[in-house]
Amino acid sequence: MIQFACVGLDHRHVYGMTEGLLAVGAKCAGYYTRDEAEPLEGFTRRFPEVPRFASPELLYQHEDIQLIVCAGIPAERAEICIQAMRHGKDVMVDKPGVITQEQLRAVMQVREETGARYSIDFSEHFEVPATLKAKELIEQGTIGKVVQTVGLGPHRHNAHLRRPWFYEKTQYGGILIDIASHQIDQFLWLTGSKNAEIVASSVGNYANPTLPEFEDYGEIVLRSPTANGVIRVDWYTPDALPTWGDGRLFIQGTEGFLELRKYIDILGHEGQDHLMLVNHDRYERIDCSDVPITYFEKFLNDIKDRTEFTMTHEHCFTVCRLALEAQEKAVQLG
């Protein structure tokens, strides 16, 4: 049995990461968080049996722990992962794993030196059945060759739940690093692209003038040698929507197209994971409820076998680099 520990509970994504690992047989041996971060109450309610440790070093040095799970403040994630890897641990980290080029270089170097398994849990890819089903259909040739993706990632601001770091750019990195890494990952993965070029990017603050370092809107145009991508992310989800965001993904192929309404079908069908397929002989809505989430089990197997079948390190770090480049070259709007 693989044992893991959580270091940094500053984002609620730690709930899903912990639940996913427990569901496939791993054991959570403990957690550390520096202060009373907002997600802490929810974590202790969900996992009351998991002990709190007084320092991260106690977890890094724990001989029975093989994996460190990190959902700390974005600016601190790289150093947490570096320390974990230097202590012989593998790492699963919430996105963004890094927020500067210096952090990316350091993480890549330490991972190479230690041979650690390092994975960023791109949850909109790994934990969304409709996204996994879309990849399956693409691999079957259902829509021909994929030539474009359009990824939309709106989020609810929930200002009353946010800590001060959420509005400090040196702490969260910028909206393209923070959110759009999801869509960059999906573009590369769904189009089969090994790399891409940031053609244009922009960020803005249209709705929060009292928060000068906060970016509430961002967009990217990118392309690879074989495909094109458009990305839009924002913090504008209105309160009436019964979920945190109307995440959409449009995948255009030469023989058809797919549309994913990941979390809600507005004023349409109930539930989530809505996948629509149109090609020359099919016009249908596909039920994705039986599509298994395999990320956590596959990553545990990668840890056991020292493989990287879940996601290659090359892909992981390419997503990081492209998100950083998009943020760096973004035109400031608003």
XYZ file of C-alpha atoms in Angstrom:
334
model
C 0.000 0.000 0.000
C 1.298 3.419 -0.953
C 1.121 6.001 1.813
C 0.893 9.703 1.080
C 0.774 12.971 2.974
C -0.672 16.378 2.130
C 1.507 19.471 2.485
C -0.372 22.722 1.933
C -4.170 22.884 2.151
C -4.719 26.280 0.561
C -6.964 25.122 -2.283
C -10.036 22.905 -2.142
C -8.620 20.755 -4.923
C -6.862 18.898 -2.108
C -10.211 17.256 -1.322
C -10.501 15.582 -4.709
C -6.838 14.634 -4.820
C -7.067 12.976 -1.407
C -10.383 11.272 -2.152
C -9.072 9.986 -5.477
C -5.993 8.407 -3.915
C -7.940 6.871 -1.036
C -10.451 5.387 -3.487
C -7.732 3.362 -5.220
C -6.190 1.978 -2.055
C -3.624 4.530 -0.920
C -3.462 5.650 2.713
C -3.186 9.249 3.906
C -0.621 9.184 6.700
C -0.904 12.841 7.680
C -1.010 16.458 6.628
C 0.659 19.769 7.321
C -0.651 23.256 6.748
C 0.954 26.412 8.045
C -2.166 28.159 9.332
C -5.925 27.807 9.438
C -6.361 27.940 5.667
C -10.004 28.127 4.555
C -10.085 24.551 3.145
C -8.802 23.095 6.433
C -12.245 22.797 8.012
C -13.563 20.913 4.998
C -10.509 18.663 4.938
C -10.785 17.662 8.600
C -14.528 17.059 8.198
C -13.957 14.756 5.223
C -10.897 12.998 6.626
C -11.178 13.147 10.436
C -8.845 10.199 10.942
C -5.856 11.857 9.231
C -3.400 13.325 11.772
C -1.950 16.820 11.566
C 1.848 17.108 11.735
C 3.723 20.024 13.268
C 6.077 20.565 10.315
C 6.443 19.463 6.696
C 9.912 18.081 7.477
C 8.337 15.395 9.647
C 6.396 14.220 6.610
C 9.338 14.507 4.207
C 11.464 12.416 6.589
C 8.760 9.825 7.291
C 10.124 6.537 5.917
C 6.710 5.024 5.172
C 5.459 7.956 3.090
C 6.163 7.645 -0.638
C 4.063 10.474 -2.065
C 3.548 14.125 -1.156
C 0.314 15.773 -2.319
C 0.486 19.566 -2.520
C -2.269 22.161 -2.834
C -0.509 25.033 -1.092
C -0.327 28.676 -2.101
C 0.771 28.611 -5.779
C 3.990 30.542 -5.123
C 5.029 27.960 -2.524
C 4.231 24.762 -4.415
C 7.520 24.500 -6.287
C 9.623 24.626 -3.112
C 7.362 22.113 -1.354
C 7.740 19.721 -4.285
C 11.499 20.285 -4.492
C 11.942 19.489 -0.808
C 9.751 16.419 -1.141
C 11.704 15.108 -4.133
C 15.047 15.751 -2.417
C 13.792 13.585 0.446
C 13.049 10.729 -1.943
C 9.313 11.342 -2.319
C 7.189 11.417 -5.436
C 4.851 14.351 -5.937
C 1.290 15.076 -7.011
C 0.625 18.812 -7.100
C -2.386 20.963 -7.833
C -2.122 23.303 -10.809
C -0.246 25.552 -11.214
C 2.802 23.631 -10.119
C 5.050 26.625 -10.779
C 4.469 30.346 -11.316
C 7.897 31.514 -12.585
C 10.462 30.320 -15.111
C 12.998 30.012 -12.276
C 10.691 27.683 -10.384
C 10.116 25.592 -13.500
C 13.846 25.196 -14.123
C 14.442 24.247 -10.488
C 11.649 21.664 -10.414
C 12.813 20.123 -13.696
C 16.399 19.927 -12.471
C 15.541 18.306 -9.137
C 13.142 15.866 -10.770
C 15.877 14.843 -13.206
C 18.457 14.496 -10.429
C 16.218 12.459 -8.133
C 14.224 10.429 -10.647
C 11.031 11.325 -8.786
C 7.597 10.918 -10.329
C 6.140 14.434 -10.606
C 2.553 14.968 -11.714
C 0.307 18.012 -11.891
C -3.322 17.021 -11.410
C -4.960 18.827 -14.319
C -8.401 18.000 -12.972
C -10.357 19.237 -16.013
C -8.507 16.552 -17.968
C -7.977 13.743 -15.475
C -11.161 14.020 -13.408
C -13.815 14.840 -16.032
C -15.387 11.749 -17.670
C -16.578 13.724 -20.711
C -13.014 14.840 -21.453
C -11.738 11.276 -21.214
C -14.525 10.072 -23.504
C -13.693 12.788 -26.029
C -10.112 11.528 -26.233
C -11.374 7.994 -26.786
C -13.587 9.135 -29.661
C -10.710 11.088 -31.195
C -8.429 8.057 -31.039
C -11.133 6.005 -32.776
C -11.128 8.489 -35.658
C -14.728 9.500 -35.001
C -14.226 13.140 -36.052
C -11.192 12.726 -38.282
C -8.066 14.733 -37.619
C -8.416 17.324 -34.856
C -7.506 20.775 -36.170
C -8.764 23.079 -33.405
C -9.870 23.217 -29.788
C -11.722 26.066 -28.110
C -11.572 25.846 -24.329
C -13.654 28.044 -22.025
C -12.882 28.117 -18.311
C -15.154 30.502 -16.394
C -14.942 30.400 -12.586
C -16.932 31.824 -9.686
C -15.034 34.499 -7.777
C -16.410 33.723 -4.287
C -14.602 36.754 -2.905
C -15.796 36.100 0.643
C -13.827 32.836 0.708
C -10.543 34.179 -0.662
C -7.451 34.807 1.402
C -5.221 37.865 0.729
C -2.693 35.826 -1.293
C -5.385 35.145 -3.907
C -5.120 38.779 -5.025
C -1.322 39.105 -4.939
C 0.227 38.350 -8.308
C 3.514 37.227 -6.769
C 1.504 34.557 -4.938
C -0.960 33.296 -7.575
C 1.049 34.008 -10.731
C -1.633 35.467 -12.984
C -4.866 34.129 -14.449
C -3.248 32.390 -17.438
C -0.827 30.494 -15.210
C -3.496 29.746 -12.630
C -6.461 28.688 -14.757
C -5.496 28.451 -18.443
C -2.941 25.714 -17.804
C -5.985 23.386 -17.864
C -6.864 24.389 -21.400
C -3.250 24.304 -22.611
C -2.940 20.757 -21.300
C -6.118 19.699 -23.090
C -5.051 21.351 -26.348
C -1.769 19.428 -26.444
C -3.335 16.159 -25.311
C -6.393 16.169 -27.570
C -4.540 17.317 -30.694
C -1.575 15.006 -30.113
C 0.800 17.976 -30.132
C 4.175 17.721 -28.412
C 4.676 21.467 -28.347
C 2.967 24.716 -29.315
C 3.545 28.402 -29.914
C 1.789 31.203 -28.059
C 0.501 33.374 -30.904
C -1.176 35.979 -28.706
C -2.411 36.408 -25.153
C -4.068 39.053 -23.036
C -5.254 39.568 -19.475
C -7.508 42.131 -17.865
C -9.237 43.366 -14.764
C -12.673 44.558 -15.815
C -14.792 43.972 -12.721
C -12.505 44.424 -9.702
C -10.943 47.910 -9.781
C -10.169 47.861 -6.047
C -7.948 44.796 -6.543
C -5.155 46.121 -8.790
C -3.113 42.890 -8.933
C -6.093 40.644 -9.658
C -6.758 39.468 -13.211
C -10.372 38.467 -13.789
C -10.111 37.804 -17.543
C -7.599 36.106 -19.815
C -7.326 34.688 -23.323
C -4.764 32.817 -25.407
C -4.368 31.915 -29.064
C -1.896 29.096 -29.629
C -0.906 26.746 -32.410
C 1.148 23.652 -33.008
C 2.418 22.294 -36.332
C -0.879 20.407 -36.721
C -3.598 22.295 -34.828
C -4.853 25.606 -33.468
C -6.280 26.549 -30.089
C -8.308 29.324 -28.509
C -8.643 29.731 -24.740
C -10.753 32.040 -22.592
C -10.779 32.059 -18.795
C -12.457 34.388 -16.318
C -13.816 34.924 -12.801
C -17.290 36.056 -13.887
C -19.596 33.108 -13.100
C -22.830 34.717 -11.834
C -24.442 33.622 -8.593
C -27.562 32.169 -10.223
C -25.606 29.446 -12.012
C -25.917 26.281 -9.875
C -22.262 25.334 -10.274
C -18.894 27.089 -10.125
C -18.490 27.496 -13.881
C -19.925 26.616 -17.281
C -16.800 24.900 -18.551
C -16.995 24.209 -22.271
C -14.737 22.517 -24.786
C -15.236 22.520 -28.554
C -13.144 20.099 -30.611
C -13.177 20.532 -34.382
C -12.112 17.651 -36.588
C -11.928 17.232 -40.336
C -14.845 14.760 -40.266
C -16.970 16.120 -37.423
C -16.899 17.860 -34.083
C -17.423 17.386 -30.358
C -18.876 19.764 -27.804
C -18.375 19.214 -24.087
C -20.485 20.910 -21.436
C -18.489 19.637 -18.526
C -20.304 20.804 -15.422
C -23.754 21.927 -16.518
C -26.031 22.024 -19.563
C -27.637 25.435 -19.083
C -31.433 25.119 -19.084
C -31.039 21.735 -20.755
C -30.348 18.242 -19.473
C -29.691 17.589 -15.800
C -26.312 16.602 -14.412
C -22.851 17.115 -15.833
C -20.406 15.560 -18.334
C -22.516 16.345 -21.378
C -20.805 15.287 -24.628
C -22.280 15.978 -28.052
C -20.979 14.299 -31.208
C -21.697 15.280 -34.796
C -20.061 13.591 -37.798
C -21.203 12.278 -41.177
C -23.478 9.587 -39.748
C -23.910 10.390 -36.043
C -25.769 13.234 -34.347
C -26.063 12.346 -30.696
C -25.574 13.105 -27.040
C -23.280 10.591 -25.355
C -23.723 9.441 -21.768
C -20.344 9.610 -20.029
C -21.522 8.464 -16.601
C -19.831 5.073 -16.941
C -16.427 6.446 -18.014
C -13.938 5.578 -15.259
C -11.543 8.085 -13.688
C -8.187 6.305 -13.985
C -5.686 9.048 -13.132
C -5.089 8.149 -9.512
C -4.692 4.421 -10.079
C -2.396 5.000 -13.053
C -0.232 7.402 -11.092
C 0.124 4.934 -8.223
C 1.215 2.357 -10.799
C 3.759 4.837 -12.152
C 5.111 5.213 -8.622
C 5.352 1.455 -8.141
C 6.835 0.712 -11.575
C 8.861 3.951 -12.031
C 7.075 4.631 -15.314
C 5.285 7.723 -16.645
C 2.250 6.343 -18.438
C -0.230 8.681 -16.712
C 1.386 11.773 -18.214
C 4.945 12.183 -19.384
C 7.136 14.658 -17.568
C 7.854 16.255 -20.932
C 4.156 16.987 -21.456
C 3.715 18.239 -17.892
C 6.590 20.687 -18.112
C 5.631 21.821 -21.622
C 2.220 22.856 -20.300
C 3.933 24.811 -17.518
C 6.315 26.527 -19.923
C 3.546 27.548 -22.317
C 1.395 28.934 -19.494
C 4.354 30.972 -18.261
C 5.088 32.259 -21.764
C 1.445 33.224 -22.301
C 1.396 35.120 -19.010
C 4.696 36.876 -19.722
C 3.709 38.121 -23.174
C 0.086 38.956 -22.322
C -1.230 42.359 -23.316
C -2.823 44.114 -20.340
C -6.456 45.081 -20.930
C -9.138 46.571 -18.730
